[in-house]
Amino acid sequence: DFIIIAVDTSLKALILGGIIPDFVILMDGQYFNYLHIAGIRAKESILITEVAVYPSVFREEYMATYLSSSFFPLGKYMEDFIERKGALSAGGSVATTAWDLARMFGCNPIIMAGLDLAFTKNKTHSSLCHFENEAMLLSNRFEGIEGLTYRMIDVKNTSKEKGYKGEVITDAKMKMFAWWFESKIEEYPNIQVYNFEAQGLKIPNMPAISSKDILKFTQKLKKGEKRELIKRKIKCSHKKDVAAGDKIKNIFCKVCAHFREMQKVVESILNLMGEVEREDLELITQLDAYNEKIKQNAIYKSSGFDAIILSIENEIEECVLGNEKIDGSHNDNSYHIKKILDYYTLLKKMLEEGIRLIEN
């Protein structure tokens, strides 16, 4: 009688428990997040994800796969040339995105299950989570799983906070997630939100609900009717774009062209730094001019390379400060120049790899 939305970390536990989710949501681009769903057959579930996740995610078997708008600048840049898929909120945890998906579906009430946000029973993850299984695999008689768990909790900024059932141990990160839920519940006061069989950190305006009380929300639906309703809604919302392939090829060509523009500038910089053996302000001035050229690239802010340029500018600033000593003497800037050279070399390799991937 319920629409079940499963986050990636909970999928294995649900499947083994005989619960087939209607939707599975995975938004984190890390390889380890892919491992949560790797090899799990969920042909009756619909996967909701975004374009920047680990590529193997798209090879898993689902009834259908749908994309939301990307959280990342490059993905957003590419969507501008096709269509916006529809943004889901990101509150730092996939659970916050799952809540927002339920809200967009029109679910009311929304019942969260497994939303702990605490180290209940001194555990960091549920027993069937990939991280917990890996810890069990790596443990031995000298390095037991209890010691590993203790160290994981010990290094965090933990504190005791009010829980649904007495005090619980939590940390700053999980308190931030709780604040996100609290703020969203205030933003959408007409939506009832419950925490099923809650044991962890207490979230204001999200009361606990027991398995007995949850029965009052059940509806009299015929077997399979809910799933058919979902299928029909998905089909109605799906617009087939026959020209999408050509559009994507054009976007890749644009991105590749922008990468090549930046690559030429970086190669000029490396040639300059290889030819001259000076560490004075003249070289620094030239580097500043080249950096401005890179910043003018249409895809600069969307590419993620701005982080490397920022690091280079910090090193350049150190060089300038080193050349402006009150007593008229100069610092040896060779260390900073070496770091600048390393950053540009890294940027060149990343651009080359990006071009290679796009062309293939």
Coordinates of N, CA and C in Angstrom, one line a residue, residues 158-248:
T158 N 32.1 13.9 18.0 CA 30.9 13.3 18.6 C 30.4 14.1 19.8
S159 N 29.1 13.9 20.1 CA 28.5 14.5 21.3 C 27.3 13.7 21.6
K160 N 26.8 13.9 22.8 CA 25.6 13.3 23.3 C 24.4 14.3 23.1
E161 N 23.4 13.8 22.4 CA 22.2 14.7 22.1 C 20.9 13.9 22.4
K162 N 19.9 14.7 22.4 CA 18.5 14.1 22.7 C 18.1 13.2 21.6
G163 N 17.7 12.0 21.9 CA 17.2 11.0 20.9 C 15.8 10.7 21.1
Y164 N 15.2 9.9 20.3 CA 13.8 9.4 20.4 C 13.7 8.6 21.7
K165 N 14.7 7.9 22.0 CA 14.7 7.0 23.2 C 15.9 7.3 24.1
G166 N 15.9 8.4 24.8 CA 17.0 8.8 25.6 C 18.1 9.5 24.8
E167 N 19.3 9.6 25.4 CA 20.5 10.3 24.8 C 21.1 9.3 23.8
V168 N 21.6 9.9 22.7 CA 22.4 9.1 21.7 C 23.7 9.8 21.4
I169 N 24.6 9.0 20.9 CA 25.9 9.6 20.4 C 25.8 9.9 18.9
T170 N 26.1 11.2 18.6 CA 26.0 11.6 17.2 C 27.2 12.5 16.9
D171 N 27.2 13.1 15.7 CA 28.3 14.0 15.4 C 27.8 15.2 14.6
A172 N 28.7 16.2 14.3 CA 28.3 17.4 13.7 C 27.7 17.2 12.3
K173 N 28.2 16.3 11.6 CA 27.7 16.0 10.2 C 26.2 15.5 10.2
M174 N 25.9 14.6 11.1 CA 24.6 14.0 11.2 C 23.6 15.0 11.8
K175 N 24.1 15.9 12.7 CA 23.2 17.0 13.2 C 22.9 18.0 12.1
M176 N 23.8 18.1 11.1 CA 23.5 19.0 10.0 C 22.4 18.4 9.1
F177 N 22.4 17.0 8.9 CA 21.3 16.4 8.2 C 20.0 16.6 8.9
A178 N 20.0 16.4 10.2 CA 18.8 16.6 11.0 C 18.3 18.0 10.9
W179 N 19.2 19.0 10.8 CA 18.7 20.4 10.7 C 18.1 20.5 9.3
W180 N 18.6 19.9 8.3 CA 18.0 20.0 6.9 C 16.6 19.5 6.9
F181 N 16.3 18.3 7.6 CA 15.0 17.8 7.6 C 14.1 18.7 8.4
E182 N 14.6 19.3 9.5 CA 13.8 20.2 10.3 C 13.4 21.4 9.5
S183 N 14.3 22.0 8.7 CA 14.0 23.2 7.9 C 13.1 22.9 6.8
K184 N 13.2 21.7 6.2 CA 12.3 21.3 5.1 C 10.8 21.1 5.6
I185 N 10.7 20.5 6.8 CA 9.4 20.2 7.4 C 8.7 21.6 7.7
E186 N 9.5 22.6 8.1 CA 9.0 23.9 8.3 C 8.6 24.6 7.0
E187 N 9.4 24.3 5.9 CA 9.1 24.9 4.6 C 7.8 24.3 4.0
Y188 N 7.5 23.0 4.3 CA 6.3 22.4 3.7 C 5.5 21.9 4.9
P189 N 4.8 22.8 5.6 CA 4.0 22.4 6.8 C 2.8 21.5 6.5
N190 N 2.4 21.4 5.3 CA 1.2 20.6 5.0 C 1.5 19.1 4.8
I191 N 2.8 18.8 4.7 CA 3.2 17.4 4.6 C 3.5 16.8 5.9
Q192 N 2.9 15.7 6.3 CA 3.2 15.0 7.5 C 4.4 14.2 7.3
V193 N 5.3 14.2 8.2 CA 6.6 13.4 8.1 C 6.8 12.7 9.5
Y194 N 7.0 11.4 9.3 CA 7.2 10.5 10.5 C 8.5 9.7 10.4
N195 N 9.0 9.3 11.5 CA 10.2 8.5 11.6 C 9.8 7.1 12.1
F196 N 9.9 6.1 11.3 CA 9.4 4.8 11.6 C 10.3 4.1 12.6
E197 N 9.7 3.6 13.7 CA 10.4 2.9 14.8 C 11.7 3.6 15.2
A198 N 11.6 4.9 15.4 CA 12.8 5.7 15.6 C 13.6 5.4 16.8
Q199 N 14.9 5.3 16.7 CA 15.8 5.1 17.9 C 16.9 6.1 18.0
G200 N 17.2 6.8 16.9 CA 18.4 7.7 16.9 C 18.1 9.1 17.3
L201 N 18.8 10.1 16.6 CA 18.7 11.5 17.0 C 17.3 12.0 16.7
K202 N 16.8 12.8 17.7 CA 15.4 13.3 17.6 C 15.4 14.5 16.6
I203 N 14.5 14.4 15.6 CA 14.4 15.5 14.7 C 13.1 16.3 15.0
P204 N 13.2 17.6 15.2 CA 12.0 18.3 15.6 C 10.9 18.2 14.5
N205 N 9.6 18.1 14.9 CA 8.5 18.0 14.0 C 8.5 16.8 13.1
M206 N 9.3 15.8 13.5 CA 9.3 14.5 12.9 C 9.0 13.4 13.9
P207 N 7.8 13.2 14.3 CA 7.5 12.3 15.4 C 7.7 10.8 15.0
A208 N 8.0 10.0 16.0 CA 8.2 8.6 15.8 C 6.8 8.0 15.5
I209 N 6.8 6.9 14.7 CA 5.6 6.2 14.4 C 5.9 4.7 14.5
S210 N 5.0 4.0 15.2 CA 5.2 2.5 15.4 C 4.6 1.7 14.2
S211 N 5.0 0.4 14.2 CA 4.4 -0.4 13.1 C 2.9 -0.6 13.3
K212 N 2.4 -0.5 14.5 CA 1.0 -0.5 14.8 C 0.2 0.7 14.2
D213 N 0.8 1.9 14.5 CA 0.2 3.1 14.1 C 0.2 3.3 12.6
I214 N 1.2 2.7 11.9 CA 1.4 2.9 10.5 C 0.3 2.3 9.7
L215 N -0.4 1.4 10.3 CA -1.5 0.7 9.5 C -2.7 1.6 9.2
K216 N -2.8 2.7 9.9 CA -3.9 3.6 9.6 C -3.8 4.3 8.3
F217 N -2.5 4.3 7.7 CA -2.3 4.9 6.4 C -2.5 4.0 5.2
T218 N -2.8 2.8 5.5 CA -2.9 1.8 4.4 C -4.2 2.1 3.6
Q219 N -4.1 1.8 2.3 CA -5.3 2.0 1.4 C -5.8 0.7 0.9
K220 N -7.0 0.7 0.5 CA -7.6 -0.6 -0.1 C -7.3 -0.6 -1.6
L221 N -6.1 -1.0 -2.0 CA -5.8 -1.1 -3.4 C -5.7 -2.6 -3.8
K222 N -6.1 -2.9 -5.0 CA -6.0 -4.2 -5.5 C -4.5 -4.6 -5.7
K223 N -4.2 -5.8 -5.7 CA -2.9 -6.3 -5.8 C -2.2 -5.8 -7.1
G224 N -1.1 -5.1 -7.0 CA -0.4 -4.7 -8.2 C -0.9 -3.3 -8.7
E225 N -2.0 -2.8 -8.1 CA -2.5 -1.5 -8.6 C -1.6 -0.4 -8.4
K226 N -0.9 -0.3 -7.2 CA 0.0 0.8 -6.9 C 1.1 0.8 -8.0
R227 N 1.7 -0.4 -8.3 CA 2.8 -0.4 -9.2 C 2.4 0.0 -10.6
E228 N 1.1 -0.3 -11.0 CA 0.6 0.1 -12.3 C 0.4 1.6 -12.4
L229 N 0.0 2.2 -11.3 CA -0.2 3.6 -11.2 C 1.2 4.3 -11.4
I230 N 2.2 3.8 -10.8 CA 3.5 4.3 -10.9 C 4.0 4.2 -12.3
K231 N 3.8 3.1 -12.9 CA 4.3 2.9 -14.3 C 3.6 3.8 -15.3
R232 N 2.3 4.0 -15.1 CA 1.6 4.9 -15.9 C 2.1 6.4 -15.8
K233 N 2.3 6.8 -14.5 CA 2.8 8.1 -14.3 C 4.2 8.3 -14.9
I234 N 5.0 7.3 -14.8 CA 6.4 7.4 -15.4 C 6.3 7.5 -16.9
K235 N 5.4 6.7 -17.5 CA 5.3 6.7 -19.0 C 4.7 8.1 -19.5
C236 N 3.8 8.6 -18.7 CA 3.2 9.9 -19.1 C 4.3 11.0 -19.0
S237 N 5.2 10.9 -18.1 CA 6.2 12.0 -17.9 C 7.3 11.9 -18.9
H238 N 7.5 10.7 -19.5 CA 8.6 10.5 -20.4 C 8.4 11.0 -21.8
K239 N 9.3 11.9 -22.2 CA 9.2 12.5 -23.5 C 10.4 12.0 -24.3
K240 N 10.1 11.2 -25.4 CA 11.2 10.7 -26.2 C 11.7 11.7 -27.1
D241 N 13.0 12.0 -27.1 CA 13.7 13.0 -27.9 C 14.6 12.2 -28.9
V242 N 14.1 12.1 -30.1 CA 14.8 11.3 -31.1 C 16.2 12.0 -31.5
A243 N 16.3 13.3 -31.3 CA 17.5 14.0 -31.6 C 18.5 14.1 -30.5
A244 N 18.2 13.4 -29.4 CA 19.0 13.6 -28.2 C 20.4 13.1 -28.4
G245 N 20.6 12.0 -29.2 CA 21.9 11.5 -29.5 C 22.8 12.6 -30.2
D246 N 22.2 13.2 -31.2 CA 22.9 14.3 -31.9 C 23.3 15.5 -31.0
K247 N 22.3 15.8 -30.2 CA 22.5 16.9 -29.2 C 23.7 16.6 -28.3
I248 N 23.8 15.4 -27.8 CA 24.8 15.0 -26.9 C 26.2 15.0 -27.6

